[in-house]
Short mmCIF file of C-alpha atoms (C1' of nucleotides) and ligand atoms in Angstrom, two decimals:
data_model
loop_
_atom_site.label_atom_id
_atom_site.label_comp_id
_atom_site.label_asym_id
_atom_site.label_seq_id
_atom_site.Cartn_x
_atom_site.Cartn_y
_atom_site.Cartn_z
CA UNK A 1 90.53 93.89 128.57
CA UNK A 2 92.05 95.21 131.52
CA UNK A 3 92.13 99.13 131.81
CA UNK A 4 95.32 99.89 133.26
CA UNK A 5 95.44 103.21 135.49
CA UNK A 6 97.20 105.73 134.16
CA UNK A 7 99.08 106.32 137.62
CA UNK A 8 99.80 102.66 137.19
CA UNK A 9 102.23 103.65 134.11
CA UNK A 10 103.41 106.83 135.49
CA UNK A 11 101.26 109.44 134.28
CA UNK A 12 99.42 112.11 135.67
CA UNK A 13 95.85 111.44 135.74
CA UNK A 14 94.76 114.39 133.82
CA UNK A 15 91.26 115.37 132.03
CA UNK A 16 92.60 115.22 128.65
CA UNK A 17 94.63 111.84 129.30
CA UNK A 18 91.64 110.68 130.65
CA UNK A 19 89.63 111.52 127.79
CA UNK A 20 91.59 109.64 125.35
CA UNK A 21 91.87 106.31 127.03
CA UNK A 22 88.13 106.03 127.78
CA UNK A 23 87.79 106.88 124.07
CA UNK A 24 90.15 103.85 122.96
CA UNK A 25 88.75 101.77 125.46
CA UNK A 26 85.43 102.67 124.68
CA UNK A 27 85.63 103.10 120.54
CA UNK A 28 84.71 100.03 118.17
CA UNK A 29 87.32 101.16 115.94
CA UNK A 30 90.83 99.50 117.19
CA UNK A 31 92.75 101.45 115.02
CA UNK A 32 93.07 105.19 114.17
CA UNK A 33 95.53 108.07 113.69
CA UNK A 34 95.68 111.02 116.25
CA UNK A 35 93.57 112.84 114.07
CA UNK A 36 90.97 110.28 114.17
CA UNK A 37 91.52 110.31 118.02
CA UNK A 38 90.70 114.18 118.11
CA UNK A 39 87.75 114.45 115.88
CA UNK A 40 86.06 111.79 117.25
CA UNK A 41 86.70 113.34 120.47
CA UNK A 42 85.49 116.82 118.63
CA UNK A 43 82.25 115.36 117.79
CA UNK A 44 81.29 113.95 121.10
CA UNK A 45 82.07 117.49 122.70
CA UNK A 46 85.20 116.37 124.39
CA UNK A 47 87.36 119.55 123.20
CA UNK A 48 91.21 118.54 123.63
CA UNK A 49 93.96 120.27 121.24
CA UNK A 50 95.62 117.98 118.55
CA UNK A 51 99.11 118.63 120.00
CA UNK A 52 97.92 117.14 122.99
CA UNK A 53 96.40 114.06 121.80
CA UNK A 54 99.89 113.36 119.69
CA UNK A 55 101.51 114.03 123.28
CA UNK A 56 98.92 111.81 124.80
CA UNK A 57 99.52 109.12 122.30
CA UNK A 58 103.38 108.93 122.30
CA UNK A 59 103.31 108.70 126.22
CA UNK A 60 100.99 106.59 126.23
CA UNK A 61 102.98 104.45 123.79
CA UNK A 62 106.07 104.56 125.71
CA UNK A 63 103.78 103.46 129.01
CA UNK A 64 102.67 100.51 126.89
CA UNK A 65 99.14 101.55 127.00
CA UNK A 66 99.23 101.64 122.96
CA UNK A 67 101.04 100.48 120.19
CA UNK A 68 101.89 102.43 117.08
CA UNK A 69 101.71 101.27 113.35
CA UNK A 70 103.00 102.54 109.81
CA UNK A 71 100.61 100.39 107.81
CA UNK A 72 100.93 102.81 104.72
CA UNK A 73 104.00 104.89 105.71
CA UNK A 74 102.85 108.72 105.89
CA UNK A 75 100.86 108.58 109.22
CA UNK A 76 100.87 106.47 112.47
CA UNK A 77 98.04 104.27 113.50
CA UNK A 78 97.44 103.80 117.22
CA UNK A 79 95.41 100.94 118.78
CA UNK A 80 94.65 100.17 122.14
CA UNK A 81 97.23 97.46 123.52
CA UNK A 82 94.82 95.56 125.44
CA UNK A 83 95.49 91.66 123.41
CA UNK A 84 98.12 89.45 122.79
CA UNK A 85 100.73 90.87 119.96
CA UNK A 86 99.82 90.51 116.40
CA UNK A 87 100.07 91.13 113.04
CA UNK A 88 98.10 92.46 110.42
CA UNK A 89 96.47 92.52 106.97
CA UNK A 90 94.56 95.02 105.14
CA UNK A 91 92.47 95.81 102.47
CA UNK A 92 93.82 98.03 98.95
CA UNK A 93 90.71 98.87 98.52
CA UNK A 94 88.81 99.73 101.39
CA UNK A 95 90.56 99.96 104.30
CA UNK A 96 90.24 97.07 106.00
CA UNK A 97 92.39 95.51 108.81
CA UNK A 98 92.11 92.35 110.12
CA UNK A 99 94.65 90.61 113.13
CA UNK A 100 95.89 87.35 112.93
CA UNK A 101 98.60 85.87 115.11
CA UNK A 102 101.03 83.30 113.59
CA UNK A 103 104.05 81.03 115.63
CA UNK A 104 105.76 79.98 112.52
CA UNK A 105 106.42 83.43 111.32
CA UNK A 106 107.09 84.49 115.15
CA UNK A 107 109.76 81.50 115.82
CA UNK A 108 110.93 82.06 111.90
CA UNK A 109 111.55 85.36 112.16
CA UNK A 110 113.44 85.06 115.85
CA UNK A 111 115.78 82.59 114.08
CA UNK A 112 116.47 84.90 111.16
CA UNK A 113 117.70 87.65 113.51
CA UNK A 114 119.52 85.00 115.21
CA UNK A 115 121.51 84.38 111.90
CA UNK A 116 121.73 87.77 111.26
CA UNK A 117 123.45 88.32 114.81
CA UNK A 118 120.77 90.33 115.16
CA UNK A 119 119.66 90.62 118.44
CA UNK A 120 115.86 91.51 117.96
CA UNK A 121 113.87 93.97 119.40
CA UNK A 122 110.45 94.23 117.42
CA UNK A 123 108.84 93.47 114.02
CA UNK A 124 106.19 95.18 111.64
CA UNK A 125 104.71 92.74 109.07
CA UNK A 126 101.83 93.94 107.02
CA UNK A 127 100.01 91.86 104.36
CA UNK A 128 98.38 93.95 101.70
CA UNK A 129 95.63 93.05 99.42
CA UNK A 130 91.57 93.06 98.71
CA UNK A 131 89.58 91.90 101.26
CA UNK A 132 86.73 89.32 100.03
CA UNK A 133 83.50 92.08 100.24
CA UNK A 134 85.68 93.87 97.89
CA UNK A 135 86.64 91.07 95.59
CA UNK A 136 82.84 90.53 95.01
CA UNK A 137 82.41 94.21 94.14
CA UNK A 138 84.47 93.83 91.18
CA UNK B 1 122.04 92.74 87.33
CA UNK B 2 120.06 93.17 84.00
CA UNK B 3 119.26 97.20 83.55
CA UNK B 4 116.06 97.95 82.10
CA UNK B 5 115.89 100.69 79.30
CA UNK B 6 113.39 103.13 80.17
CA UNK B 7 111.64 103.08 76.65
CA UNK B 8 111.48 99.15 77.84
CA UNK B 9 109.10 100.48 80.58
CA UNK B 10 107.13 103.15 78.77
CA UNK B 11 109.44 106.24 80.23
CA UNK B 12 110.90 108.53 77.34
CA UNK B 13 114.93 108.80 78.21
CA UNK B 14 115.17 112.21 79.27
CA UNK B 15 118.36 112.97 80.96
CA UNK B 16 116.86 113.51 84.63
CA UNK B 17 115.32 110.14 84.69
CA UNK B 18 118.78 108.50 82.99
CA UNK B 19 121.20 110.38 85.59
CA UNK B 20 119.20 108.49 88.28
CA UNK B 21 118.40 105.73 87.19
CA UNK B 22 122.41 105.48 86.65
CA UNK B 23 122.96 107.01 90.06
CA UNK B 24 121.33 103.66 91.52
CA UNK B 25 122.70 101.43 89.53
CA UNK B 26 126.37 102.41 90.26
CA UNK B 27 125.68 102.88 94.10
CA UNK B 28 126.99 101.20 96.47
CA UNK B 29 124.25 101.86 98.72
CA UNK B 30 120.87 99.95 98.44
CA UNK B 31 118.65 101.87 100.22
CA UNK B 32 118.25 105.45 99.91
CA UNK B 33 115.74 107.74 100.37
CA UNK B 34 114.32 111.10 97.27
CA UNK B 35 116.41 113.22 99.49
CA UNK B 36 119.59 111.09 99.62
CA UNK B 37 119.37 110.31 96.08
CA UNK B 38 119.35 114.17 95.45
CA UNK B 39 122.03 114.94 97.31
CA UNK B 40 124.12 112.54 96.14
CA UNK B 41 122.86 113.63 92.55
CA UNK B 42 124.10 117.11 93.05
CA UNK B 43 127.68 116.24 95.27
CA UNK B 44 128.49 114.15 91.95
CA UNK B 45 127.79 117.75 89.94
CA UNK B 46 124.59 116.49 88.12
CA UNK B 47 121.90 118.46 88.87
CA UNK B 48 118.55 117.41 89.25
CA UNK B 49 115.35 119.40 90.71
CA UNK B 50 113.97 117.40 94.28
CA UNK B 51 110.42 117.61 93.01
CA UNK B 52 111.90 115.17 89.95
CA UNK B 53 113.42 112.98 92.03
CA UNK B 54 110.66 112.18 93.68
CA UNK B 55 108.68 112.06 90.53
CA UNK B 56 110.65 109.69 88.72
CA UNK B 57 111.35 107.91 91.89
CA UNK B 58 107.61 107.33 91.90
CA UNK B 59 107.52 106.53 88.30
CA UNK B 60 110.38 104.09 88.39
CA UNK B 61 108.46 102.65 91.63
CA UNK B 62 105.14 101.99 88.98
CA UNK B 63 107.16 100.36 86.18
CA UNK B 64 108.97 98.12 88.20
CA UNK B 65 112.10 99.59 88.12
CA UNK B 66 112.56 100.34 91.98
CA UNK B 67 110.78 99.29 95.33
CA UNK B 68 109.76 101.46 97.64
CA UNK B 69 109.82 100.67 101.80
CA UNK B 70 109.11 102.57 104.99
CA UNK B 71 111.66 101.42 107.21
CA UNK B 72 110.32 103.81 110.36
CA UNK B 73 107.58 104.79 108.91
CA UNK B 74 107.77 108.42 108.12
CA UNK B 75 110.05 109.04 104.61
CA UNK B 76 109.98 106.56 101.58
CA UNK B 77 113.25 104.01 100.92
CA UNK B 78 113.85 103.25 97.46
CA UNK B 79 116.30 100.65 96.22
CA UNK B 80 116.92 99.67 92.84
CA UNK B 81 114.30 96.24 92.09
CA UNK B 82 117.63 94.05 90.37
CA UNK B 83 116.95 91.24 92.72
CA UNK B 84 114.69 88.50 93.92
CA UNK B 85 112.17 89.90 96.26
CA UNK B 86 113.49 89.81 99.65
CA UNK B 87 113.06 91.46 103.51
CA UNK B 88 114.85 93.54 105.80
CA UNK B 89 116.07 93.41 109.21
CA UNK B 90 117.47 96.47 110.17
CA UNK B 91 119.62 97.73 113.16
CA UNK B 92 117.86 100.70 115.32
CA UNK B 93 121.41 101.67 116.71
CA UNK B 94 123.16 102.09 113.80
CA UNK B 95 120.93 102.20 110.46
CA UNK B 96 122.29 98.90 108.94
CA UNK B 97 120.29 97.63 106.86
CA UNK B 98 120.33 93.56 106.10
CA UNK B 99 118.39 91.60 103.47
CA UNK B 100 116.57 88.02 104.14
CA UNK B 101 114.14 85.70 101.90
CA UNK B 102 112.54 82.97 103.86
CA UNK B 103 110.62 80.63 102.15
CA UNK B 104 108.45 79.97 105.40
CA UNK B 105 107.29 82.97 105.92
CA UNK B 106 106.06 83.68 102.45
CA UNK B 107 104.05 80.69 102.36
CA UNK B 108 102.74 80.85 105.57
CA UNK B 109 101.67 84.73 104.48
CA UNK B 110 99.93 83.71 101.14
CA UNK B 111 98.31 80.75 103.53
CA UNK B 112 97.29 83.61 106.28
CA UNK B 113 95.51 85.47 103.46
CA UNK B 114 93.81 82.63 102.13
CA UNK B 115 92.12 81.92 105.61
CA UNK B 116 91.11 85.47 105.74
CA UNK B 117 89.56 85.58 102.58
CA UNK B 118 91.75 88.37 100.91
CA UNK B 119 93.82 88.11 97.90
CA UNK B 120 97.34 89.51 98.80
CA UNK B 121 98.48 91.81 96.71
CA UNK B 122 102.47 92.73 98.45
CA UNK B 123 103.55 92.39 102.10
CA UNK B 124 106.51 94.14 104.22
CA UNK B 125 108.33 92.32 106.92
CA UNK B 126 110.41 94.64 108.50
CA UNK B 127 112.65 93.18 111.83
CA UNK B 128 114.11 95.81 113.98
CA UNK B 129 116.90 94.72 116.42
CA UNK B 130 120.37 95.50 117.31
CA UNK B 131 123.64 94.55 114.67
CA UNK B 132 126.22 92.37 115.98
CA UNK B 133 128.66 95.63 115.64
CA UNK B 134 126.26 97.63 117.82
CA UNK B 135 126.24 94.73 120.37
CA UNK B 136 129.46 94.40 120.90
CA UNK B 137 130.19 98.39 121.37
CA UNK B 138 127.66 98.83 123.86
"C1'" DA C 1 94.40 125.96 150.64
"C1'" DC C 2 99.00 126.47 148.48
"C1'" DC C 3 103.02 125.56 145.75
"C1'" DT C 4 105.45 123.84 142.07
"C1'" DA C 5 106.34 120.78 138.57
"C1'" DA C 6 103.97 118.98 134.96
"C1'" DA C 7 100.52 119.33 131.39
"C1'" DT C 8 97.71 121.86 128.18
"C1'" DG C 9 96.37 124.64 124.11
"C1'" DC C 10 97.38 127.61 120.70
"C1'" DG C 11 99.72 128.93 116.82
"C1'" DA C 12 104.16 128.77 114.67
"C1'" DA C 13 107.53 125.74 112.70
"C1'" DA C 14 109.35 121.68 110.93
"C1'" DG C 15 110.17 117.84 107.63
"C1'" DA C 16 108.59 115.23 103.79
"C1'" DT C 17 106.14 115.17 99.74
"C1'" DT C 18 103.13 116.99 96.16
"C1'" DC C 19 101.39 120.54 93.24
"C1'" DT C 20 101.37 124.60 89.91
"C1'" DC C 21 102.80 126.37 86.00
"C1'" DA C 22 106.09 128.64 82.97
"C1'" DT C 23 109.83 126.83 80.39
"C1'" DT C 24 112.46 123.16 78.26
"C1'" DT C 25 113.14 118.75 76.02
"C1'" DC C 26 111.84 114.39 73.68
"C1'" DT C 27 110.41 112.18 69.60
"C1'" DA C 28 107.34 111.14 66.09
"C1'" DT C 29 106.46 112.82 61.72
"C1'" DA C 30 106.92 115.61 57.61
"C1'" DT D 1 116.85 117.29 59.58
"C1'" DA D 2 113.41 120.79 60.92
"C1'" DT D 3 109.30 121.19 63.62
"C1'" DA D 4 105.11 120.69 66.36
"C1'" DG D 5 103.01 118.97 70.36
"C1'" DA D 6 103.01 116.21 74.16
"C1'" DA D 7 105.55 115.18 78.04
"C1'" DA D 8 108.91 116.36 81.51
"C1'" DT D 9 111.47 119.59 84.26
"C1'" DG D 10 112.63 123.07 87.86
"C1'" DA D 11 111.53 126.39 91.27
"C1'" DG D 12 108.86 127.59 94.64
"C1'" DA D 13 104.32 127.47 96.77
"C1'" DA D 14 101.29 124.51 99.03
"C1'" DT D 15 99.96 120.53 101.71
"C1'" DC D 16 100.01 117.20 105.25
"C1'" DT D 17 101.41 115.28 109.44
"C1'" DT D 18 103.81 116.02 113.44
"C1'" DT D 19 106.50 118.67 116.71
"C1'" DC D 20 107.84 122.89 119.25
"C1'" DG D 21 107.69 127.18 122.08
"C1'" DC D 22 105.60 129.39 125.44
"C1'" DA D 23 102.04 131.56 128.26
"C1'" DT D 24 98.47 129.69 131.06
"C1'" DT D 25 96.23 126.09 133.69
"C1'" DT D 26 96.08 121.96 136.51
"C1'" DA D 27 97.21 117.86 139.41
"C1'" DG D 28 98.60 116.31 143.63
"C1'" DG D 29 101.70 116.38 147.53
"C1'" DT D 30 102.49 119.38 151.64
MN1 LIG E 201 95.78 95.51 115.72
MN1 LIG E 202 116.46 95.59 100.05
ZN1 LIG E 203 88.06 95.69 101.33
ZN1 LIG E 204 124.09 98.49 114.22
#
DNA sequence: ACCTAAATGCGAAAGATTCTCATTTCTATA
DNA sequence: TATAGAAATGAGAATCTTTCGCATTTAGGT
């Protein structure tokens, strides 16, 4: 909820930096590739080049500003990181993604690097399947 | 432990698809990616086009045969499917890749689905961390 | 206002994967 | 066992996402 500054994070408050944050802050759609991220900014006449918004997004990944997903493996997914960590599950069919937030899992998973000697520094857990609009579809 | 035949799965044995299917059978290593299976294919003098491994990587992937991950998110993992489905915590230093079932977690996943309404189709738990080895030579 | 390091934009390049299509190989059937 | 036809292969072109190189522009401290 709170926008951080970008000088906050170490970054140079520039127009095109600019541009993208107030788009994710501002966009109803949490979570999008950098392509997304450009051609929305495209359409609403905000002109910045592609490499830069994949520049923009990285730093603004390593500044903690965003977080980066694989949910199907060829491209990355960005979302604002403006809420508590979670997970998340999408739809086969249509795209989908919904959050959810789960302690077992968390504290289970902690332990499992624990036996593994493991000492853990992140997770990815995706659940796949067909979200209930498209069940009925079928 | 069992090995499929490949008329078993609706593939006709050509020798391409029987060198690699062989290939990860005898392996020592589980996880591999199209481009270290070819490799390996063609240091052990059989040789096998890269546009058929990743065909019949993709074919063995529908019939069962092998399972398919995205580790980091950018190129496909394959490893032969000969046991129990499982997931993987891997080591960002060094590439190490361990294997895990918890019986917790899958429940708690098909119950996380359930509350959202979806039917799950797959999941993929990946934990990233650092190896006990890695630990100990930093 | 000026200077310099940092950032941008463009197109080229990269890495991974898929596609095209001429040629080869299975396999069912005669 | 010979043969036809469908299926599979191999080689390279093409595609897709992402990164790089570099000339030009900009932010921000002096
Ligand atoms: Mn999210
Ligand atoms: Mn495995
Ligand atoms: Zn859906
Ligand atoms: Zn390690």
């Amino acid at each position: 909820m709170e926008s951080k500054d970008l000088k906050q994070v170490g970054l140079k408050a520039t127009i095109p930096r600019l541009k993208i944050l107030k788009f994710l802050e501002e966009s109803d759609v949490r979570h999008m590739s950098a392509e997304d991220v450009y051609k929305a900014l495209l359409e609403s006449g905000e002109e910045v080049g592609l490499a830069t918004v994949y520049r923009v997004l990285t730093q603004f990944e390593s500044a903690g500003l965003v977080a980066r997903h694989h949910f199907e493996g060829d491209h990355s997914i960005f979302e604002l990181n403006d809420s508590e960590h979670h997970d998340h599950i999408l739809c086969v069919k249509c795209g989908r993604v919904d959050e959810f937030v789960d302690e077992v899992i968390e504290s289970r998973q902690a332990a499992i690097a624990r036996e593994k000697g493991y000492s853990m520094d992140d997770h990815a857990l995706y659940i796949f399947g067909v979200c209930s609009d498209c069940q009925q579809k079928k």
